[in-house]
Amino acid sequence: MSVENLEFKTEVNQLLNLVIHSLYSHKEIFLRELISNASDAIDKARYEALTNSDIAEKTGEFRIKIIPNKNDATLTISDNGIGMTKDEAIMELGTIAHSGTMEFLKLLKSREVKDNPELIGQFGVGFYSSFMVSDKVIVITRKAGVAGKSAIRWESEAKGTFTVDEVEKETPGTDVILHLKSDDKKYLEEWEIRQLIRKYSDYIDHPIVMDVEHEKESTVDKGKKYKEVTEETLNSRKAIWLKDKSDITSGEYNEFYKHLSHDFKDPARIVHYKAEGTNEFSALLYIPSISPFDIFYQDFKTGPSLYVRRVQIMDHCEELLPRYLRFIKGVIDSSDLPLNVSREILQNNRQVEVINKSITKKILDTLADMKTSDFDAYVSFYKELGKVLKEGVHFDFARRETILDLLLFESTTTEPDKYTSLNDYVGRMKENQEDIYYIAGASRDEVKMSPYLETFRDKGYEVLFMLDEIDDLIFAQVTYKGKPMKSVIRGDVSLDDTNKEEKAKKGEEYKQLFDLVRDRLKDDVKEVRFSGRLTDSPCCLVADDNALDPHMERMLKSMGKDMPSAKRILEVNPTHPLIESMYALYNENATSKKLNDYIDLLYGQALLLEGGKPKDPAAFSRTVTGLMLEGAKR
Ligand code: ADP
């Protein structure tokens, strides 16, 4: 095969550019990333070897070897792991498979990344970080379990292209050969390599070895010194999750988290325990302090890594945790599952179920503890990930109350940027109050002025603000401590209405006007009636009990969902002078242009008040202008 010249995909070029020019002060992480890849490759080979004896025999002891060569200024990271085929090498080292990463890259500017390296760290700079310290990178890789010595030589200077060529390699696995930049020769020094491995890769399960020169004294010829080269293991190799808590420093815990998550920030909480008994396992789990950028993407990988007796079975085992806890990173190491456990077995496995139950409870308990013992830290966690946790209210019926207790809300009584819990809300409920009231909207500013809150405010009822898109979907059917949650926008919310009878009588009197209004607005409004919820505003629109919240409807439409608008109820304020004036106009002349204009404006206002806009803003504005001119003439 002759050398093939290929181009990196655009997004790889972009990533390379960001990595090389923005992560400059963090460049020593390249070694961690490459050792991490080597270790993953060995995990895969070890797993394959369970069923393919060929791999086990050919490979010998799994290890990662670091080979500094001062003569030609190269640093080689060599592993005897799974290796890559030609197609895999082209695919894995020339594209970015993860769709979320590509979208995110489009949004990133290198200047932002320079100031916030965690932005790019989040999706793992991985292999490409080698170009921070190298002018040229060569990868020689041979797939394990494939007959023959045929291997692939991949080479690039990160200038938009790479080459692949067919070569021979004696053993399966991968050598990554870095031609170090002249400023980065320090990474050839023994002490530097030792220190980096201790700092970043000590917990790696496989031996990381290097040939080290020792000065020895001859036993025959006393006093004469000579040099001997021995292979030394540089990492302690103890799987951190199996160590005793008291033997782990917070630095070690945090480094391991960063290895797992690619996060640059320390985690918010660490959960580390051993379950004993019939189902033994060790869990080391992390609650992050910031949200991964791609947490809402479809292909976001969920679940901790699963190990069986220190052998990695899979990177992300989604059966181990519910999806609303997908931000949790970590490792579960089971003593009881079979080593050759498959996806299908995992799906219906009792032991997996038990582990899932145990760690879900531990995580929710830890969050609850954080909420009581360190509220500020909990608030900053919640601002990042509360939205994800909240999904549990909908999906995890059995733990609904526990999750509801973890939620935070702003409300008509909280200061901006301060929060209340449902439990505290219930504690403040008025004596005769049966429901938990909420209003959904895009922002605090939008909802706090809403006409729907007028009587609630006047009568001293607290209303929660639901400011996340999914809130109305989640809370419409929820009951907390026996109290149903109700949107104040829905039709059936009525506070103790003292003027009920009087209103009904007046409604009868105004019936013909209301019929006329409904006729004129028949495309959008199904009923017109007096309202008990307004004090200052003349009118508002309310949804039918079983209809979608208008905020939700607007959101779905903005996402391109084609859906018919639900007709709503126009509620008018019986004590507002405008309604009385309209009634007078009606009695004068039920078909006048002026009355029709008033009806249109009334509806336009109702839309404005709930954060929408009039159906025809130009016509709305023209009518307002006409009325203003008329008023000015008087
Ligand atoms: P990540 O490790 O986050 O997937 P990388 O850019 O570091 O991203 O690596 C991309 C892919 O290249 C890996 O997922 C793996 O498939 C492959 N790869 C990298 N290094 C090795 C290696 N030493 N042995 C085998 N495959 C490797």
XYZ file of C-alpha atoms and ligand atoms in Angstrom:
661
model
C 0.000 0.000 0.000
C 1.295 3.412 -0.808
C 1.026 6.308 1.575
C -2.446 7.794 1.638
C -2.895 11.478 2.252
C -6.097 12.409 4.038
C -7.622 15.575 5.392
C -8.880 16.102 8.897
C -12.556 16.859 9.150
C -13.192 20.571 9.648
C -14.180 20.113 13.267
C -10.912 18.327 14.048
C -8.953 21.241 12.608
C -10.991 23.548 14.723
C -10.418 21.454 17.833
C -6.695 21.195 17.103
C -6.487 24.935 16.762
C -8.247 25.503 20.049
C -6.156 22.904 21.846
C -2.805 24.086 20.528
C -3.442 27.776 21.023
C -5.679 27.917 24.048
C -4.681 25.240 26.474
C -1.071 26.316 26.463
C -0.686 26.650 30.201
C -2.158 23.205 30.747
C -0.108 21.353 28.217
C 1.391 18.800 30.595
C -1.981 17.030 30.563
C -1.032 15.485 27.202
C 0.678 12.635 29.054
C -2.358 11.934 31.181
C -4.567 11.873 28.074
C -2.303 9.493 26.160
C -1.837 7.176 29.137
C -5.572 7.248 29.628
C -6.128 6.167 26.013
C -3.505 3.430 26.385
C -5.167 2.210 29.549
C -8.600 2.176 27.875
C -7.115 0.187 24.988
C -5.690 -2.356 27.429
C -9.014 -2.599 29.249
C -10.644 -3.427 25.944
C -8.008 -6.034 25.069
C -8.272 -7.596 28.509
C -12.021 -7.814 28.129
C -11.738 -9.359 24.649
C -9.114 -11.785 25.930
C -11.726 -13.313 28.197
C -13.327 -14.899 25.170
C -10.432 -14.893 22.706
C -7.447 -16.860 23.985
C -5.440 -15.741 20.961
C -5.236 -12.226 22.339
C -4.126 -13.330 25.784
C -1.332 -15.548 24.455
C 0.102 -13.047 22.006
C 0.111 -10.129 24.358
C 1.769 -11.275 27.551
C 1.479 -9.010 30.550
C -0.472 -5.858 29.817
C 1.551 -2.703 30.350
C 2.134 0.829 29.147
C 5.711 1.752 28.386
C 7.084 5.282 28.296
C 10.178 5.620 26.126
C 12.013 8.946 26.150
C 14.696 9.246 23.477
C 16.951 12.250 23.877
C 18.880 11.606 20.655
C 15.962 12.217 18.368
C 13.815 14.154 20.865
C 10.918 11.716 20.789
C 8.700 10.496 23.564
C 6.865 7.236 22.886
C 3.826 5.999 24.757
C 3.522 2.337 23.919
C 0.732 -0.030 24.900
C -0.137 -3.646 24.164
C -3.868 -2.977 24.140
C -6.544 -3.499 21.527
C -4.916 -1.434 18.741
C -6.708 -0.038 15.697
C -7.472 -1.240 12.199
C -6.846 1.123 9.310
C -10.475 2.221 9.211
C -10.533 2.765 12.944
C -7.329 4.815 12.862
C -8.725 7.043 10.109
C -12.050 7.355 11.854
C -10.903 7.722 15.467
C -7.930 9.991 14.843
C -9.390 12.027 11.990
C -12.945 12.852 12.988
C -14.958 13.674 16.069
C -17.729 11.164 16.365
C -19.718 12.902 19.045
C -22.314 15.168 17.441
C -22.685 17.315 20.532
C -18.992 18.144 20.492
C -19.223 19.416 16.947
C -22.134 21.686 17.711
C -20.385 22.973 20.781
C -17.202 23.667 18.845
C -19.088 25.872 16.460
C -20.079 28.077 19.369
C -16.638 28.313 20.917
C -14.186 31.102 20.282
C -10.548 30.502 21.045
C -10.394 33.623 23.204
C -13.096 32.264 25.499
C -11.307 28.949 25.757
C -8.048 30.613 26.712
C -9.729 32.173 29.729
C -11.851 29.134 30.553
C -9.948 25.988 29.686
C -12.695 23.955 31.339
C -14.883 24.713 28.334
C -12.762 22.598 26.101
C -11.636 20.197 28.789
C -15.228 19.101 29.153
C -15.276 17.110 26.012
C -11.847 15.670 26.418
C -9.044 16.920 24.280
C -7.741 13.378 24.312
C -5.337 12.320 21.634
C -5.205 15.768 20.045
C -3.546 17.206 23.156
C -0.330 15.548 21.942
C 0.003 18.385 19.432
C 0.404 20.891 22.243
C 3.926 19.567 22.786
C 4.738 17.981 19.405
C 5.529 19.202 15.903
C 4.758 15.787 14.573
C 2.928 12.735 15.934
C 3.292 9.215 14.580
C 0.972 6.398 15.632
C 1.894 2.824 14.843
C -0.924 0.482 15.672
C -1.745 -3.175 15.205
C -5.134 -4.601 16.000
C -5.145 -7.370 18.591
C -6.751 -10.656 17.625
C -6.015 -10.246 13.899
C -3.568 -12.653 12.267
C -0.294 -11.389 10.723
C 1.979 -8.489 11.583
C 0.251 -5.957 9.433
C -0.057 -2.602 11.158
C -0.908 1.014 10.353
C 1.383 4.001 10.511
C -0.527 7.236 11.009
C 1.370 10.503 10.877
C 0.467 14.164 11.138
C 1.898 17.600 11.791
C -1.572 18.925 12.594
C -1.555 21.128 9.516
C -4.916 20.039 8.202
C -3.821 16.636 6.908
C -2.553 13.257 8.034
C -1.153 10.225 6.238
C -1.713 6.510 6.674
C 0.561 3.771 5.479
C 0.787 0.020 5.960
C 3.751 -1.246 7.992
C 4.674 -4.237 10.114
C 4.673 -4.395 13.883
C 5.888 -7.321 15.958
C 3.240 -7.180 18.674
C -0.368 -5.972 18.854
C -1.042 -2.592 20.414
C -0.258 1.039 19.784
C 2.860 3.223 19.877
C 2.251 6.939 19.937
C 5.522 8.665 19.012
C 5.742 12.355 19.807
C 8.360 14.499 18.073
C 8.647 17.082 20.795
C 8.795 20.782 20.061
C 12.111 22.402 20.928
C 10.520 24.161 23.917
C 9.105 20.938 25.292
C 12.177 18.765 25.626
C 11.767 18.727 29.385
C 9.233 15.938 28.933
C 12.184 13.668 28.138
C 13.585 14.070 31.649
C 13.129 11.130 33.957
C 12.083 13.198 36.986
C 9.554 15.157 34.959
C 7.921 11.989 33.657
C 7.908 10.425 37.122
C 6.304 13.475 38.604
C 3.592 13.742 35.928
C 2.688 10.090 36.253
C 2.474 10.313 40.005
C 0.331 13.412 39.737
C -2.078 12.340 37.031
C -1.939 8.623 36.442
C -0.995 6.929 39.682
C -4.346 5.094 39.993
C -4.087 3.548 36.499
C -4.594 -0.152 37.011
C -1.974 -1.305 34.521
C 1.757 -0.893 35.114
C 3.247 2.212 33.522
C 6.892 1.293 33.051
C 10.046 3.067 31.928
C 13.678 2.007 31.532
C 15.623 3.761 34.209
C 19.379 4.032 34.548
C 20.861 3.345 37.970
C 24.403 3.838 39.075
C 25.734 0.748 40.798
C 28.893 -0.120 42.556
C 30.735 -3.184 41.355
C 30.985 -5.952 43.922
C 34.102 -7.395 42.279
C 36.013 -4.223 41.666
C 35.352 -2.203 44.853
C 34.740 1.487 44.256
C 34.158 1.093 40.555
C 30.779 2.389 39.437
C 28.792 1.274 36.462
C 25.383 1.994 35.007
C 22.556 -0.495 34.824
C 19.244 -0.080 33.085
C 16.187 -1.621 34.703
C 12.525 -1.385 33.917
C 10.716 0.365 36.703
C 6.995 0.695 37.368
C 6.147 4.349 37.960
C 2.573 4.144 39.254
C 1.303 2.586 42.461
C -1.473 0.807 40.488
C -3.896 0.590 43.305
C -7.381 1.132 41.939
C -8.420 4.206 43.883
C -11.985 2.996 44.428
C -10.705 -0.095 46.238
C -8.453 1.864 48.583
C -9.438 2.841 52.078
C -10.906 6.330 52.314
C -8.289 7.318 54.866
C -5.522 6.478 52.392
C -6.771 8.822 49.707
C -6.016 12.524 49.660
C -8.549 14.970 48.279
C -6.025 15.755 45.538
C -6.056 12.112 44.450
C -9.836 11.941 44.543
C -10.067 15.065 42.406
C -7.459 13.954 39.882
C -9.302 10.714 39.350
C -12.522 12.635 38.842
C -10.862 14.791 36.199
C -9.577 11.698 34.474
C -13.103 10.279 34.342
C -14.978 13.423 33.463
C -12.517 15.683 31.631
C -13.860 18.367 33.946
C -11.337 21.037 34.957
C -13.225 21.907 38.133
C -13.216 19.870 41.313
C -16.402 17.907 41.993
C -19.033 19.237 44.387
C -19.256 16.010 46.403
C -17.616 12.596 46.496
C -19.517 9.424 47.413
C -17.229 6.518 48.213
C -18.400 3.348 49.926
C -18.277 -0.389 49.963
C -21.404 -2.521 50.070
C -20.916 -5.792 51.896
C -23.102 -8.849 52.151
C -24.701 -10.938 49.447
C -24.044 -8.352 46.778
C -20.610 -6.885 47.231
C -19.462 -3.876 45.326
C -17.390 -0.730 45.678
C -18.707 2.603 44.516
C -16.753 5.776 43.897
C -19.100 8.404 42.550
C -18.793 12.118 41.956
C -21.398 14.867 41.922
C -19.984 17.517 39.576
C -20.115 21.212 40.346
C -20.731 22.256 36.760
C -22.924 20.828 34.075
C -21.373 19.054 31.108
C -22.176 21.159 28.039
C -23.864 18.266 26.269
C -26.062 16.959 29.075
C -29.216 17.533 27.028
C -27.928 15.934 23.849
C -29.402 12.654 22.774
C -26.065 10.862 22.651
C -24.886 11.982 26.083
C -23.297 8.970 27.734
C -24.966 8.072 30.996
C -24.007 5.869 33.906
C -20.778 5.151 35.785
C -18.074 2.774 34.511
C -18.680 -0.821 35.423
C -15.828 -3.014 36.625
C -15.980 -6.624 37.704
C -13.141 -7.440 40.105
C -10.975 -4.615 38.700
C -11.580 -5.505 35.062
C -13.386 -2.798 33.180
C -16.528 -4.174 31.534
C -17.877 -0.962 30.099
C -17.258 2.758 30.102
C -20.792 3.855 30.814
C -23.300 1.432 32.218
C -26.658 3.143 31.902
C -28.434 0.385 33.810
C -26.665 1.453 36.993
C -28.348 4.818 37.512
C -31.597 6.476 36.457
C -31.254 8.906 33.578
C -32.052 11.959 35.673
C -28.783 11.295 37.539
C -26.786 11.120 34.318
C -24.437 13.870 35.503
C -22.941 11.463 38.071
C -19.485 10.194 37.115
C -17.676 7.341 38.740
C -16.865 3.691 39.022
C -18.768 0.674 40.286
C -16.687 -2.424 40.882
C -18.760 -5.535 41.507
C -17.381 -8.667 43.134
C -20.283 -10.841 42.084
C -21.197 -10.185 38.467
C -19.752 -12.597 35.906
C -16.775 -11.220 33.972
C -18.335 -11.923 30.616
C -21.515 -10.066 31.454
C -23.274 -8.757 28.354
C -25.598 -5.805 27.771
C -28.600 -8.110 27.617
C -27.764 -9.720 30.934
C -27.273 -6.323 32.535
C -30.717 -5.198 31.554
C -32.511 -7.790 33.641
C -29.992 -8.529 36.297
C -31.045 -8.521 39.898
C -27.609 -7.608 41.156
C -27.498 -4.615 38.837
C -30.905 -3.610 40.124
C -29.695 -3.812 43.710
C -26.639 -1.713 42.898
C -28.817 0.817 41.080
C -31.112 1.113 44.103
C -28.251 1.469 46.525
C -26.313 4.133 44.645
C -29.401 6.110 43.629
C -30.340 6.324 47.291
C -26.807 7.306 48.288
C -26.695 10.088 45.699
C -30.107 11.481 46.664
C -29.146 11.275 50.363
C -25.894 13.089 49.652
C -27.745 15.844 47.808
C -30.218 16.161 50.676
C -27.356 16.391 53.125
C -25.628 19.005 51.004
C -28.850 21.006 50.909
C -29.090 21.126 54.693
C -25.424 21.363 55.615
C -24.037 23.569 52.847
C -26.900 25.399 51.218
C -24.755 27.810 49.191
C -22.857 24.958 47.577
C -26.148 23.196 46.951
C -27.591 26.266 45.250
C -24.658 26.492 42.876
C -24.958 22.788 42.099
C -28.691 23.224 41.618
C -28.310 26.142 39.242
C -26.135 23.943 37.052
C -27.926 20.614 37.275
C -31.289 21.083 38.975
C -32.932 21.002 35.587
C -31.710 17.445 35.013
C -32.498 16.238 38.521
C -36.019 17.578 38.095
C -36.717 15.064 35.324
C -36.871 12.511 38.128
C -40.142 14.014 39.384
C -41.695 12.859 36.141
C -39.871 9.577 35.616
C -39.235 8.166 39.072
C -42.621 7.892 40.666
C -41.398 5.868 43.629
C -38.912 8.544 44.658
C -41.001 11.533 43.644
C -41.379 13.043 47.095
C -37.650 12.636 47.814
C -36.769 14.422 44.588
C -39.388 17.122 45.149
C -37.673 17.811 48.465
C -34.444 18.517 46.589
C -35.937 21.125 44.292
C -35.533 24.859 44.675
C -37.792 27.626 43.407
C -37.987 31.349 43.252
C -41.362 32.727 44.258
C -43.394 35.869 44.827
C -41.865 36.080 48.311
C -38.212 35.232 47.628
C -35.669 37.938 46.882
C -34.134 37.788 43.404
C -31.601 34.976 43.202
C -32.798 33.443 46.471
C -34.645 30.162 46.661
C -37.292 28.322 48.590
C -38.022 24.617 48.875
C -41.469 23.077 48.611
C -41.294 22.115 52.248
C -40.736 25.735 53.266
C -43.515 26.855 50.933
C -45.954 24.435 52.535
C -44.907 25.741 55.941
C -45.915 29.233 54.850
C -49.244 28.239 53.263
C -52.304 30.076 54.482
C -54.680 28.218 56.731
C -57.388 27.681 54.145
C -54.979 27.124 51.244
C -55.250 23.709 49.661
C -53.090 24.003 46.566
C -49.488 24.871 45.842
C -49.639 27.690 43.312
C -47.156 28.270 40.539
C -46.763 30.295 37.395
C -44.592 29.236 34.450
C -42.651 31.661 32.299
C -39.331 32.448 30.718
C -37.880 34.676 33.429
C -38.530 36.102 36.854
C -39.055 39.531 35.318
C -41.674 38.209 32.935
C -43.752 36.329 35.471
C -43.533 38.650 38.435
C -45.615 41.352 36.707
C -48.173 38.915 35.381
C -51.837 39.924 35.865
C -52.542 36.372 36.960
C -50.729 37.105 40.201
C -52.780 40.149 41.135
C -55.288 38.618 43.534
C -52.761 36.110 44.813
C -50.555 39.011 45.782
C -53.416 41.048 47.223
C -54.653 38.178 49.316
C -51.175 37.138 50.458
C -50.831 33.791 48.680
C -47.310 32.810 47.673
C -46.829 31.671 44.068
C -43.782 29.686 42.886
C -42.032 30.728 39.692
C -41.415 27.901 37.236
C -38.729 29.198 34.938
C -37.437 26.045 33.224
C -38.986 24.972 29.948
C -39.930 21.545 31.238
C -41.584 22.773 34.429
C -45.142 22.963 33.239
C -44.981 19.487 31.787
C -43.552 18.110 35.011
C -45.624 19.842 37.636
C -49.075 19.878 36.077
C -49.921 16.527 37.679
C -47.853 16.628 40.841
C -48.967 16.470 44.445
C -46.602 17.254 47.303
C -47.486 16.266 50.874
C -51.073 15.808 49.762
C -51.252 19.263 48.180
C -51.817 19.450 44.423
C -49.626 21.841 42.457
C -51.674 24.218 40.323
C -50.782 26.732 37.674
C -52.455 30.075 38.366
C -53.026 30.359 34.638
C -55.381 27.431 34.515
C -59.121 27.786 34.529
C -59.983 26.139 37.790
C -57.828 28.158 40.135
C -60.113 30.245 42.294
C -59.310 31.877 45.570
C -61.961 32.413 48.211
C -64.301 34.434 46.069
C -66.453 36.637 48.254
C -68.319 38.338 45.398
C -69.255 35.156 43.627
C -72.995 35.728 43.529
C -72.773 39.361 42.643
C -70.417 38.505 39.852
C -72.722 35.821 38.502
C -75.569 38.333 38.431
C -73.483 40.946 36.675
C -72.258 38.247 34.262
C -75.847 37.569 33.309
C -76.364 41.253 32.617
C -73.246 41.479 30.454
C -74.000 38.238 28.641
C -74.777 39.796 25.276
C -71.589 41.862 25.318
C -69.600 38.745 26.180
C -71.252 36.855 23.303
C -70.299 39.634 20.942
C -66.681 39.604 22.155
C -66.509 35.843 21.792
C -67.921 36.025 18.278
C -65.363 38.568 17.185
C -62.495 36.543 18.720
C -63.948 33.154 17.810
C -60.736 31.860 16.227
C -58.825 32.202 19.486
C -61.247 32.354 22.383
C -63.821 29.770 23.414
C -65.430 31.605 26.286
C -65.615 35.048 27.865
C -66.378 35.357 31.556
C -65.804 37.378 34.693
C -62.668 36.675 36.645
C -61.948 36.369 40.319
C -58.214 36.653 39.862
C -57.844 40.226 38.589
C -57.653 43.446 40.544
C -55.677 45.968 38.437
C -55.695 44.569 34.912
C -58.826 44.583 32.744
C -58.457 41.051 31.423
C -56.353 37.926 31.067
C -56.354 34.653 29.143
C -56.597 31.355 30.947
C -56.025 27.861 29.710
C -58.522 25.095 29.981
C -57.579 22.650 32.720
C -56.440 20.016 30.317
C -54.814 22.315 27.755
C -51.107 23.043 27.476
C -49.757 26.013 29.345
C -49.320 28.910 26.858
C -45.648 29.271 27.838
C -45.138 25.634 26.935
C -47.090 26.050 23.720
C -44.942 29.011 22.617
C -41.819 27.026 23.401
C -42.891 23.978 21.425
C -43.801 26.206 18.493
C -40.434 27.950 18.611
C -38.861 24.486 18.386
C -40.708 24.029 15.119
C -43.477 21.786 16.434
C -46.507 22.169 14.247
C -49.479 22.205 16.555
C -52.878 23.867 16.671
C -53.249 26.545 19.326
C -55.694 25.593 22.017
C -58.564 28.086 22.282
C -58.578 29.803 25.608
C -60.869 31.580 28.000
C -60.833 35.379 28.150
C -61.439 36.455 31.712
C -62.409 40.069 32.315
C -62.233 42.086 35.500
C -65.766 43.010 36.602
C -64.598 46.010 38.584
C -62.415 47.525 35.918
C -63.784 50.808 34.490
C -62.757 49.808 30.973
C -65.224 46.917 30.979
C -67.974 49.216 32.141
C -67.134 51.707 29.368
C -67.301 48.907 26.844
C -70.687 47.917 28.153
C -71.847 51.502 27.709
C -70.486 51.533 24.144
C -72.308 48.279 23.489
C -75.586 49.706 24.680
C -75.088 52.763 22.459
C -74.293 50.848 19.304
C -73.459 47.168 19.299
C -71.882 47.302 15.827
C -69.738 50.452 16.064
C -66.141 50.381 14.800
C -65.020 51.765 18.113
C -66.438 48.832 20.069
C -64.769 46.408 17.669
C -61.458 48.256 18.080
C -61.814 47.991 21.853
C -62.424 44.268 21.632
C -59.320 43.785 19.481
C -57.205 45.865 21.831
C -58.531 44.037 24.870
C -57.410 40.748 23.377
C -54.067 42.188 22.234
C -53.418 43.424 25.772
C -54.210 40.043 27.241
C -51.584 38.522 24.970
C -49.024 41.186 25.886
C -49.625 40.674 29.585
C -48.758 37.004 29.447
C -45.495 37.664 27.599
C -46.769 37.046 24.064
C -47.520 39.570 21.360
C -50.687 40.722 19.561
C -51.603 38.607 16.545
C -51.118 41.558 14.201
C -48.748 44.011 15.928
C -49.031 46.589 13.102
C -52.830 46.693 13.297
C -52.628 46.808 17.109
C -50.295 49.788 16.933
C -52.475 51.557 14.332
C -55.566 51.188 16.505
C -53.737 52.449 19.590
C -52.434 55.440 17.608
C -55.956 56.211 16.355
C -57.355 56.171 19.884
C -54.494 58.295 21.211
C -55.105 60.917 18.519
C -58.777 60.923 19.292
C -58.017 61.395 22.974
C -55.558 64.224 22.248
C -58.146 66.142 20.240
C -60.493 66.446 23.193
P -11.469 9.674 23.622
O -10.385 8.900 24.289
O -12.120 10.689 24.517
O -12.449 8.830 22.877
P -9.324 10.529 21.923
O -9.221 11.646 20.947
O -8.317 10.535 22.999
O -10.778 10.586 22.498
O -9.228 9.172 21.163
C -10.085 8.892 20.106
C -10.183 7.419 19.890
O -8.982 6.913 19.316
C -10.395 6.583 21.116
O -11.757 6.547 21.502
C -9.886 5.213 20.659
O -10.890 4.549 19.922
C -8.773 5.586 19.721
N -7.465 5.508 20.404
C -6.753 6.522 20.903
N -5.606 6.076 21.476
C -5.628 4.723 21.354
C -4.733 3.657 21.741
N -3.612 3.903 22.412
N -5.107 2.400 21.414
C -6.251 2.141 20.755
N -7.116 3.083 20.362
C -6.815 4.359 20.653
